[in-house]
PDB file of C-alpha atoms in Angstrom:
ATOM      1  CA  MET A   1      11.805 -21.712   0.254  1.00 95.00           C
ATOM      2  CA  VAL A   2      11.411 -17.926   0.369  1.00 98.00           C
ATOM      3  CA  GLY A   3      13.151 -15.426   2.563  1.00 96.00           C
ATOM      4  CA  LEU A   4      13.933 -11.905   3.669  1.00 97.00           C
ATOM      5  CA  PHE A   5      17.121 -10.026   2.727  1.00 97.00           C
ATOM      6  CA  GLY A   6      18.024  -7.015   4.842  1.00 94.00           C
ATOM      7  CA  ARG A   7      20.064  -5.636   7.728  1.00 92.00           C
ATOM      8  CA  PRO A   8      19.019  -5.926  10.508  1.00 89.00           C
ATOM      9  CA  VAL A   9      16.296  -8.575  10.191  1.00 91.00           C
ATOM     10  CA  GLY A  10      16.313 -10.163  13.642  1.00 88.00           C
ATOM     11  CA  HIS A  11      13.194  -8.374  14.855  1.00 84.00           C
ATOM     12  CA  SER A  12      11.163  -8.687  11.644  1.00 89.00           C
ATOM     13  CA  LEU A  13       7.673 -10.139  11.966  1.00 93.00           C
ATOM     14  CA  SER A  14       7.670 -11.223   8.304  1.00 95.00           C
ATOM     15  CA  PRO A  15       8.873 -14.805   9.035  1.00 97.00           C
ATOM     16  CA  VAL A  16       6.155 -15.519  11.600  1.00 97.00           C
ATOM     17  CA  MET A  17       3.517 -13.848   9.392  1.00 97.00           C
ATOM     18  CA  HIS A  18       4.426 -15.772   6.231  1.00 98.00           C
ATOM     19  CA  ASN A  19       5.080 -19.136   7.891  1.00 98.00           C
ATOM     20  CA  THR A  20       1.694 -18.895   9.606  1.00 98.00           C
ATOM     21  CA  ALA A  21       0.093 -18.158   6.217  1.00 98.00           C
ATOM     22  CA  PHE A  22       1.835 -21.097   4.521  1.00 98.00           C
ATOM     23  CA  GLU A  23       0.806 -23.413   7.339  1.00 97.00           C
ATOM     24  CA  GLN A  24      -2.781 -22.138   7.212  1.00 96.00           C
ATOM     25  CA  LYS A  25      -2.991 -22.949   3.469  1.00 96.00           C
ATOM     26  CA  GLN A  26      -0.935 -26.165   3.837  1.00 97.00           C
ATOM     27  CA  LEU A  27       1.625 -25.048   1.270  1.00 97.00           C
ATOM     28  CA  PRO A  28       5.132 -26.589   1.121  1.00 96.00           C
ATOM     29  CA  PHE A  29       6.887 -23.258   1.732  1.00 97.00           C
ATOM     30  CA  ALA A  30       9.215 -22.016   4.479  1.00 98.00           C
ATOM     31  CA  TYR A  31      10.246 -18.400   5.088  1.00 98.00           C
ATOM     32  CA  ALA A  32      13.588 -17.462   6.685  1.00 97.00           C
ATOM     33  CA  ALA A  33      15.270 -14.132   7.417  1.00 96.00           C
ATOM     34  CA  PHE A  34      18.825 -13.605   6.120  1.00 97.00           C
ATOM     35  CA  GLU A  35      21.112 -10.843   7.383  1.00 96.00           C
ATOM     36  CA  VAL A  36      22.810  -9.572   4.205  1.00 97.00           C
ATOM     37  CA  ASN A  37      25.705  -7.101   4.266  1.00 96.00           C
ATOM     38  CA  ASP A  38      26.224  -4.530   1.519  1.00 95.00           C
ATOM     39  CA  ASP A  39      29.041  -6.539  -0.080  1.00 96.00           C
ATOM     40  CA  GLN A  40      26.915  -9.730  -0.153  1.00 97.00           C
ATOM     41  CA  ILE A  41      23.929  -8.489  -2.176  1.00 97.00           C
ATOM     42  CA  LYS A  42      24.997 -10.012  -5.505  1.00 97.00           C
ATOM     43  CA  GLU A  43      25.664 -13.415  -3.892  1.00 97.00           C
ATOM     44  CA  ALA A  44      22.359 -13.281  -1.979  1.00 97.00           C
ATOM     45  CA  VAL A  45      20.366 -12.633  -5.174  1.00 98.00           C
ATOM     46  CA  GLU A  46      22.277 -15.334  -7.073  1.00 97.00           C
ATOM     47  CA  ALA A  47      21.492 -17.769  -4.249  1.00 97.00           C
ATOM     48  CA  ILE A  48      17.773 -17.488  -5.105  1.00 98.00           C
ATOM     49  CA  ARG A  49      18.527 -19.146  -8.446  1.00 96.00           C
ATOM     50  CA  ALA A  50      21.244 -21.484  -7.181  1.00 96.00           C
ATOM     51  CA  LEU A  51      19.129 -22.867  -4.333  1.00 96.00           C
ATOM     52  CA  GLY A  52      15.892 -23.002  -6.324  1.00 96.00           C
ATOM     53  CA  MET A  53      14.163 -20.540  -3.996  1.00 98.00           C
ATOM     54  CA  ARG A  54      10.776 -19.236  -5.124  1.00 98.00           C
ATOM     55  CA  GLY A  55      11.812 -15.710  -4.207  1.00 98.00           C
ATOM     56  CA  ALA A  56      12.520 -13.243  -1.425  1.00 98.00           C
ATOM     57  CA  ASN A  57      11.413 -10.068   0.250  1.00 97.00           C
ATOM     58  CA  VAL A  58      13.937  -7.246   0.364  1.00 96.00           C
ATOM     59  CA  THR A  59      13.993  -4.700   3.164  1.00 91.00           C
ATOM     60  CA  ILE A  60      16.169  -1.822   4.360  1.00 85.00           C
ATOM     61  CA  PRO A  61      18.838  -1.043   3.222  1.00 88.00           C
ATOM     62  CA  HIS A  62      18.889  -3.193   0.047  1.00 92.00           C
ATOM     63  CA  LYS A  63      15.683  -2.286  -1.864  1.00 92.00           C
ATOM     64  CA  VAL A  64      17.594  -0.291  -4.487  1.00 89.00           C
ATOM     65  CA  ALA A  65      20.896  -2.185  -4.437  1.00 93.00           C
ATOM     66  CA  VAL A  66      19.332  -5.507  -5.561  1.00 96.00           C
ATOM     67  CA  ILE A  67      17.990  -4.071  -8.830  1.00 96.00           C
ATOM     68  CA  PRO A  68      21.144  -4.496 -11.004  1.00 97.00           C
ATOM     69  CA  TYR A  69      21.202  -8.232 -10.221  1.00 98.00           C
ATOM     70  CA  LEU A  70      17.631  -8.944 -11.358  1.00 98.00           C
ATOM     71  CA  ASP A  71      16.547 -10.005 -14.844  1.00 98.00           C
ATOM     72  CA  LYS A  72      13.328  -7.982 -15.062  1.00 98.00           C
ATOM     73  CA  ILE A  73      11.642  -5.191 -13.093  1.00 98.00           C
ATOM     74  CA  ASP A  74       7.883  -4.703 -12.869  1.00 96.00           C
ATOM     75  CA  PRO A  75       6.864  -1.264 -14.308  1.00 94.00           C
ATOM     76  CA  LEU A  76       5.584   0.041 -10.944  1.00 92.00           C
ATOM     77  CA  ALA A  77       8.770  -1.051  -9.155  1.00 95.00           C
ATOM     78  CA  GLU A  78      10.765   0.653 -11.910  1.00 94.00           C
ATOM     79  CA  ARG A  79       8.891   3.925 -11.371  1.00 90.00           C
ATOM     80  CA  ILE A  80       9.356   3.660  -7.611  1.00 91.00           C
ATOM     81  CA  GLY A  81      13.018   2.820  -8.100  1.00 91.00           C
ATOM     82  CA  ALA A  82      12.987   0.131  -5.417  1.00 90.00           C
ATOM     83  CA  VAL A  83      12.169  -3.575  -5.110  1.00 95.00           C
ATOM     84  CA  ASN A  84      10.738  -5.258  -2.011  1.00 96.00           C
ATOM     85  CA  THR A  85       9.760  -8.622  -3.566  1.00 98.00           C
ATOM     86  CA  ILE A  86      11.683 -10.932  -5.901  1.00 98.00           C
ATOM     87  CA  VAL A  87       9.966 -13.785  -7.740  1.00 98.00           C
ATOM     88  CA  ASN A  88      11.912 -16.644  -9.359  1.00 98.00           C
ATOM     89  CA  GLU A  89      10.061 -17.685 -12.530  1.00 98.00           C
ATOM     90  CA  ASP A  90      11.973 -20.738 -13.797  1.00 96.00           C
ATOM     91  CA  GLY A  91      15.332 -19.063 -13.234  1.00 96.00           C
ATOM     92  CA  THR A  92      14.255 -15.561 -14.286  1.00 98.00           C
ATOM     93  CA  LEU A  93      14.346 -13.177 -11.320  1.00 98.00           C
ATOM     94  CA  ILE A  94      11.636 -10.498 -11.449  1.00 98.00           C
ATOM     95  CA  GLY A  95      11.512  -7.528  -9.064  1.00 98.00           C
ATOM     96  CA  TYR A  96       8.255  -6.076  -7.731  1.00 98.00           C
ATOM     97  CA  ASN A  97       7.303  -3.431  -5.173  1.00 97.00           C
ATOM     98  CA  THR A  98       4.205  -4.216  -3.094  1.00 97.00           C
ATOM     99  CA  ASP A  99       4.650  -1.390  -0.549  1.00 95.00           C
ATOM    100  CA  GLY A 100       2.575   1.301  -2.248  1.00 95.00           C
ATOM    101  CA  THR A 101      -0.153  -1.079  -3.443  1.00 96.00           C
ATOM    102  CA  GLY A 102      -0.270  -2.675   0.018  1.00 97.00           C
ATOM    103  CA  TYR A 103      -0.631   0.747   1.602  1.00 97.00           C
ATOM    104  CA  VAL A 104      -3.425   1.886  -0.730  1.00 97.00           C
ATOM    105  CA  ARG A 105      -5.296  -1.412  -0.383  1.00 95.00           C
ATOM    106  CA  SER A 106      -5.214  -1.015   3.406  1.00 97.00           C
ATOM    107  CA  LEU A 107      -6.197   2.672   3.309  1.00 98.00           C
ATOM    108  CA  LEU A 108      -9.238   1.987   1.124  1.00 97.00           C
ATOM    109  CA  GLU A 109     -10.312  -1.071   3.128  1.00 95.00           C
ATOM    110  CA  GLU A 110     -10.154   0.790   6.433  1.00 96.00           C
ATOM    111  CA  THR A 111     -11.430   4.267   5.477  1.00 96.00           C
ATOM    112  CA  GLY A 112     -13.511   3.808   2.297  1.00 96.00           C
ATOM    113  CA  ILE A 113     -12.323   7.185   0.953  1.00 97.00           C
ATOM    114  CA  ASP A 114     -12.366   8.258  -2.693  1.00 98.00           C
ATOM    115  CA  LEU A 115      -8.718   8.825  -3.622  1.00 98.00           C
ATOM    116  CA  THR A 116      -9.616  11.100  -6.537  1.00 97.00           C
ATOM    117  CA  GLU A 117     -10.993  13.611  -4.019  1.00 98.00           C
ATOM    118  CA  GLN A 118      -7.842  13.771  -1.872  1.00 98.00           C
ATOM    119  CA  THR A 119      -5.285  16.538  -1.477  1.00 98.00           C
ATOM    120  CA  VAL A 120      -2.413  14.671   0.179  1.00 98.00           C
ATOM    121  CA  THR A 121       0.315  15.947   2.484  1.00 98.00           C
ATOM    122  CA  LEU A 122       3.141  13.418   2.652  1.00 98.00           C
ATOM    123  CA  LEU A 123       5.590  13.671   5.557  1.00 98.00           C
ATOM    124  CA  GLY A 124       8.988  12.354   4.431  1.00 96.00           C
ATOM    125  CA  ALA A 125      10.666  11.730   1.077  1.00 94.00           C
ATOM    126  CA  GLY A 126      12.405   8.380   1.572  1.00 88.00           C
ATOM    127  CA  GLY A 127      11.788   4.980   0.024  1.00 86.00           C
ATOM    128  CA  ALA A 128       8.422   4.419   1.706  1.00 90.00           C
ATOM    129  CA  ALA A 129       7.242   7.891   0.678  1.00 93.00           C
ATOM    130  CA  ARG A 130       8.283   7.205  -2.921  1.00 93.00           C
ATOM    131  CA  ALA A 131       6.378   3.903  -3.052  1.00 95.00           C
ATOM    132  CA  VAL A 132       3.228   5.443  -1.561  1.00 97.00           C
ATOM    133  CA  ALA A 133       3.408   8.611  -3.678  1.00 97.00           C
ATOM    134  CA  CYS A 134       3.924   6.738  -6.981  1.00 95.00           C
ATOM    135  CA  THR A 135       0.901   4.560  -6.233  1.00 96.00           C
ATOM    136  CA  LEU A 136      -1.249   7.546  -5.204  1.00 97.00           C
ATOM    137  CA  VAL A 137      -0.373   9.333  -8.449  1.00 96.00           C
ATOM    138  CA  GLU A 138      -1.440   6.209 -10.374  1.00 93.00           C
ATOM    139  CA  ARG A 139      -4.715   6.186  -8.443  1.00 95.00           C
ATOM    140  CA  GLY A 140      -5.452   9.799  -9.379  1.00 96.00           C
ATOM    141  CA  VAL A 141      -5.258  11.864  -6.196  1.00 98.00           C
ATOM    142  CA  LYS A 142      -5.791  15.599  -6.767  1.00 98.00           C
ATOM    143  CA  GLU A 143      -2.476  16.889  -5.425  1.00 98.00           C
ATOM    144  CA  ILE A 144       0.532  15.791  -3.351  1.00 98.00           C
ATOM    145  CA  ARG A 145       2.478  18.069  -0.997  1.00 98.00           C
ATOM    146  CA  ILE A 146       5.819  16.687   0.165  1.00 98.00           C
ATOM    147  CA  VAL A 147       7.085  17.888   3.554  1.00 98.00           C
ATOM    148  CA  ASN A 148      10.695  16.974   4.266  1.00 97.00           C
ATOM    149  CA  ARG A 149      13.713  18.210   6.213  1.00 94.00           C
ATOM    150  CA  SER A 150      15.861  18.083   3.075  1.00 94.00           C
ATOM    151  CA  LEU A 151      14.179  20.187   0.392  1.00 95.00           C
ATOM    152  CA  GLU A 152      16.623  18.789  -2.155  1.00 96.00           C
ATOM    153  CA  ARG A 153      15.440  15.235  -1.471  1.00 94.00           C
ATOM    154  CA  ALA A 154      11.809  16.373  -1.616  1.00 96.00           C
ATOM    155  CA  GLU A 155      12.460  18.070  -4.980  1.00 97.00           C
ATOM    156  CA  LEU A 156      14.022  14.866  -6.329  1.00 95.00           C
ATOM    157  CA  LEU A 157      10.908  12.913  -5.323  1.00 95.00           C
ATOM    158  CA  ALA A 158       8.655  15.581  -6.857  1.00 96.00           C
ATOM    159  CA  MET A 159      10.552  15.330 -10.162  1.00 95.00           C
ATOM    160  CA  ALA A 160      10.341  11.531 -10.102  1.00 93.00           C
ATOM    161  CA  LEU A 161       6.557  11.717  -9.699  1.00 94.00           C
ATOM    162  CA  GLY A 162       6.178  13.652 -12.961  1.00 90.00           C
ATOM    163  CA  SER A 163       3.585  16.249 -13.881  1.00 88.00           C
ATOM    164  CA  GLN A 164       0.324  14.266 -14.010  1.00 92.00           C
ATOM    165  CA  ILE A 165      -0.904  16.118 -10.914  1.00 96.00           C
ATOM    166  CA  PRO A 166       0.350  19.164  -8.960  1.00 97.00           C
ATOM    167  CA  ILE A 167       3.295  18.258  -6.698  1.00 98.00           C
ATOM    168  CA  ARG A 168       4.478  20.858  -4.160  1.00 97.00           C
ATOM    169  CA  VAL A 169       7.415  20.825  -1.782  1.00 98.00           C
ATOM    170  CA  TYR A 170       7.571  22.223   1.760  1.00 98.00           C
ATOM    171  CA  SER A 171      10.056  22.230   4.655  1.00 96.00           C
ATOM    172  CA  PHE A 172       8.960  20.901   8.058  1.00 95.00           C
ATOM    173  CA  ALA A 173       8.792  24.554   9.205  1.00 95.00           C
ATOM    174  CA  GLN A 174       6.021  24.993   6.600  1.00 97.00           C
ATOM    175  CA  ALA A 175       4.147  21.794   7.561  1.00 97.00           C
ATOM    176  CA  GLU A 176       1.157  23.634   9.017  1.00 97.00           C
ATOM    177  CA  LEU A 177       0.757  25.602   5.774  1.00 97.00           C
ATOM    178  CA  ALA A 178       0.885  22.394   3.705  1.00 98.00           C
ATOM    179  CA  ILE A 179      -1.624  20.592   5.916  1.00 98.00           C
ATOM    180  CA  GLN A 180      -4.128  23.405   6.480  1.00 96.00           C
ATOM    181  CA  ASP A 181      -6.363  22.604   3.482  1.00 96.00           C
ATOM    182  CA  SER A 182      -5.227  19.031   2.843  1.00 98.00           C
ATOM    183  CA  THR A 183      -7.695  16.175   3.242  1.00 98.00           C
ATOM    184  CA  LEU A 184      -5.231  13.303   3.824  1.00 98.00           C
ATOM    185  CA  LEU A 185      -2.065  13.457   5.956  1.00 98.00           C
ATOM    186  CA  ILE A 186       0.385  10.529   5.630  1.00 98.00           C
ATOM    187  CA  ASN A 187       3.418  10.078   7.882  1.00 97.00           C
ATOM    188  CA  THR A 188       6.095   8.025   6.121  1.00 95.00           C
ATOM    189  CA  THR A 189       8.894   9.010   8.528  1.00 94.00           C
ATOM    190  CA  SER A 190      10.061   6.944  11.506  1.00 90.00           C
ATOM    191  CA  ILE A 191       9.090   9.702  13.972  1.00 95.00           C
ATOM    192  CA  GLY A 192       6.915   8.092  16.647  1.00 95.00           C
ATOM    193  CA  MET A 193       8.190   4.548  16.043  1.00 91.00           C
ATOM    194  CA  TYR A 194       9.110   2.289  18.969  1.00 85.00           C
ATOM    195  CA  PRO A 195      10.969   3.049  21.207  1.00 86.00           C
ATOM    196  CA  HIS A 196      10.419   6.811  20.618  1.00 90.00           C
ATOM    197  CA  ILE A 197       6.674   6.475  21.058  1.00 93.00           C
ATOM    198  CA  HIS A 198       6.023   9.969  22.482  1.00 95.00           C
ATOM    199  CA  GLU A 199       7.356  11.828  19.444  1.00 96.00           C
ATOM    200  CA  MET A 200       5.181  13.371  16.708  1.00 96.00           C
ATOM    201  CA  PRO A 201       6.244  14.439  13.197  1.00 96.00           C
ATOM    202  CA  VAL A 202       4.019  17.570  13.332  1.00 97.00           C
ATOM    203  CA  ASP A 203       2.422  19.671  16.054  1.00 96.00           C
ATOM    204  CA  ARG A 204      -1.058  18.571  17.114  1.00 95.00           C
ATOM    205  CA  LYS A 205      -2.392  22.037  16.189  1.00 96.00           C
ATOM    206  CA  CYS A 206      -1.951  20.963  12.529  1.00 97.00           C
ATOM    207  CA  LEU A 207      -4.673  18.314  12.938  1.00 98.00           C
ATOM    208  CA  ARG A 208      -8.401  18.856  12.321  1.00 97.00           C
ATOM    209  CA  PRO A 209     -11.472  16.663  12.818  1.00 98.00           C
ATOM    210  CA  ASP A 210     -12.106  16.596   9.035  1.00 97.00           C
ATOM    211  CA  LEU A 211      -8.524  15.490   8.227  1.00 98.00           C
ATOM    212  CA  ILE A 212      -7.775  11.824   7.503  1.00 98.00           C
ATOM    213  CA  VAL A 213      -4.571  10.981   9.405  1.00 98.00           C
ATOM    214  CA  SER A 214      -2.534   7.971   8.296  1.00 98.00           C
ATOM    215  CA  ASP A 215       0.732   6.642   9.729  1.00 97.00           C
ATOM    216  CA  LEU A 216       2.915   3.955   8.102  1.00 96.00           C
ATOM    217  CA  ILE A 217       4.303   2.976  11.528  1.00 93.00           C
ATOM    218  CA  TYR A 218       2.778  -0.218  12.988  1.00 90.00           C
ATOM    219  CA  ASN A 219       4.820  -0.474  16.192  1.00 88.00           C
ATOM    220  CA  PRO A 220       3.268   0.981  18.298  1.00 91.00           C
ATOM    221  CA  LEU A 221      -0.098   0.102  16.818  1.00 91.00           C
ATOM    222  CA  GLU A 222      -1.354   3.591  17.693  1.00 94.00           C
ATOM    223  CA  THR A 223       1.315   6.273  17.426  1.00 97.00           C
ATOM    224  CA  GLN A 224       1.161   9.596  19.274  1.00 97.00           C
ATOM    225  CA  LEU A 225       0.069  11.170  15.965  1.00 98.00           C
ATOM    226  CA  LEU A 226      -2.857   8.748  15.645  1.00 98.00           C
ATOM    227  CA  GLN A 227      -3.782   9.145  19.319  1.00 98.00           C
ATOM    228  CA  CYS A 228      -4.066  12.916  18.849  1.00 98.00           C
ATOM    229  CA  ALA A 229      -6.123  12.427  15.668  1.00 98.00           C
ATOM    230  CA  LYS A 230      -8.422  10.062  17.540  1.00 97.00           C
ATOM    231  CA  GLU A 231      -8.852  12.531  20.425  1.00 97.00           C
ATOM    232  CA  ILE A 232     -10.134  15.282  18.112  1.00 97.00           C
ATOM    233  CA  GLY A 233     -12.412  12.928  16.166  1.00 97.00           C
ATOM    234  CA  ALA A 234     -10.378  12.688  12.972  1.00 98.00           C
ATOM    235  CA  THR A 235     -10.364   9.518  10.842  1.00 97.00           C
ATOM    236  CA  HIS A 236      -7.129   7.660  11.629  1.00 97.00           C
ATOM    237  CA  HIS A 237      -5.350   4.781   9.883  1.00 97.00           C
ATOM    238  CA  SER A 238      -2.339   2.820  11.193  1.00 96.00           C
ATOM    239  CA  GLY A 239       0.522   1.138   9.351  1.00 95.00           C
ATOM    240  CA  LEU A 240      -0.473  -2.378  10.384  1.00 96.00           C
ATOM    241  CA  GLY A 241      -2.696  -2.843   7.340  1.00 95.00           C
ATOM    242  CA  MET A 242       0.113  -1.799   4.993  1.00 95.00           C
ATOM    243  CA  PHE A 243       2.487  -4.320   6.579  1.00 96.00           C
ATOM    244  CA  ILE A 244      -0.101  -7.100   6.263  1.00 97.00           C
ATOM    245  CA  ASN A 245      -1.130  -6.197   2.727  1.00 96.00           C
ATOM    246  CA  GLN A 246       2.373  -5.753   1.288  1.00 97.00           C
ATOM    247  CA  GLY A 247       3.121  -9.218   2.696  1.00 97.00           C
ATOM    248  CA  ALA A 248      -0.112 -10.634   1.324  1.00 97.00           C
ATOM    249  CA  LEU A 249       0.685  -9.294  -2.156  1.00 97.00           C
ATOM    250  CA  ALA A 250       4.148 -10.896  -2.012  1.00 98.00           C
ATOM    251  CA  TYR A 251       2.553 -14.174  -0.868  1.00 98.00           C
ATOM    252  CA  GLU A 252       0.191 -14.034  -3.862  1.00 97.00           C
ATOM    253  CA  LEU A 253       3.071 -13.393  -6.281  1.00 98.00           C
ATOM    254  CA  TRP A 254       4.952 -16.438  -4.954  1.00 98.00           C
ATOM    255  CA  THR A 255       2.041 -18.874  -4.610  1.00 98.00           C
ATOM    256  CA  GLY A 256      -0.574 -17.730  -7.125  1.00 97.00           C
ATOM    257  CA  GLU A 257      -3.162 -18.057  -4.342  1.00 96.00           C
ATOM    258  CA  ALA A 258      -5.118 -15.528  -2.275  1.00 96.00           C
ATOM    259  CA  ALA A 259      -3.363 -14.857   1.018  1.00 97.00           C
ATOM    260  CA  PRO A 260      -5.080 -15.657   4.348  1.00 97.00           C
ATOM    261  CA  THR A 261      -4.876 -12.004   5.405  1.00 96.00           C
ATOM    262  CA  ASP A 262      -7.088 -12.435   8.489  1.00 96.00           C
ATOM    263  CA  LYS A 263      -4.744 -15.109   9.873  1.00 97.00           C
ATOM    264  CA  MET A 264      -1.692 -12.993   8.983  1.00 97.00           C
ATOM    265  CA  ARG A 265      -3.157  -9.987  10.806  1.00 96.00           C
ATOM    266  CA  GLU A 266      -4.075 -12.124  13.811  1.00 97.00           C
ATOM    267  CA  ILE A 267      -0.556 -13.514  14.315  1.00 97.00           C
ATOM    268  CA  VAL A 268       1.154 -10.118  13.824  1.00 96.00           C
ATOM    269  CA  LEU A 269      -1.240  -8.463  16.286  1.00 94.00           C
ATOM    270  CA  GLN A 270      -0.592 -11.247  18.759  1.00 94.00           C
ATOM    271  CA  HIS A 271       3.171 -10.686  18.591  1.00 91.00           C
ATOM    272  CA  LEU A 272       2.863  -6.884  18.797  1.00 89.00           C
ATOM    273  CA  GLN A 273       0.571  -7.092  21.816  1.00 86.00           C
ATOM    274  CA  GLN A 274       3.095  -9.388  23.493  1.00 83.00           C
ATOM    275  CA  GLY A 275       5.729  -6.699  23.044  1.00 68.00           C
ATOM    276  CA  GLY A 276       7.373  -7.956  19.835  1.00 54.00           C
ATOM    277  CA  ASN A 277       8.939  -5.398  17.535  1.00 51.00           C
TER     278      ASN A 277
END
């Protein structure tokens, strides 16, 4: 048994994605979503051990709060400061973060870009931004520019990323300046997510045909930002691949087997096209 801890979890596509994958590989696993309140986090984590669960995914708003109740934290998860996957190794609970690695795997698969050549503008400074930025720093991008409403929060993320590469901070009013000579634009905010599908995090005048435009949102499959990028001929990359790949990496940590990513993508697409969210 594995599961998902979060609040809310009722609309998550993780259960259908993982249960389809387990069925495809004929593994004796079942995945269930558990609504966990803030005052239940300790008990939820202890239940992994008590019930002999193989592990769990952790989603908003508990990715940081679970950390004190784990026995070990993977170095990347420690740098990110958040855990989205717990693995039970014979009673030892180990925390991992597959978000950033899942994102980068998807980005490289779908665009084929050389990360070491990229000047990145990152919209947002929340948990998703932190996971993506930490992984991009590890992969050796040239520079990261953080655009966020709260400059204080952006500065905190910049400090957490260290000094391996230049990290600059901008307000949303300065977004055009940050983007103008960037090569890769990544939206990590929820602006444009269902049901607010006509919103964009930046003005379309900020986009250029030679800019790679990436959005972590996967519902809708093509956000207004990506539609505008597509219209001007820019390379565009949706959040669906990140969702699939972060799940696939968790699956591999639990089972020790390669995940059936094609089947996982197929079932998630099917649900999204039917109006699931």
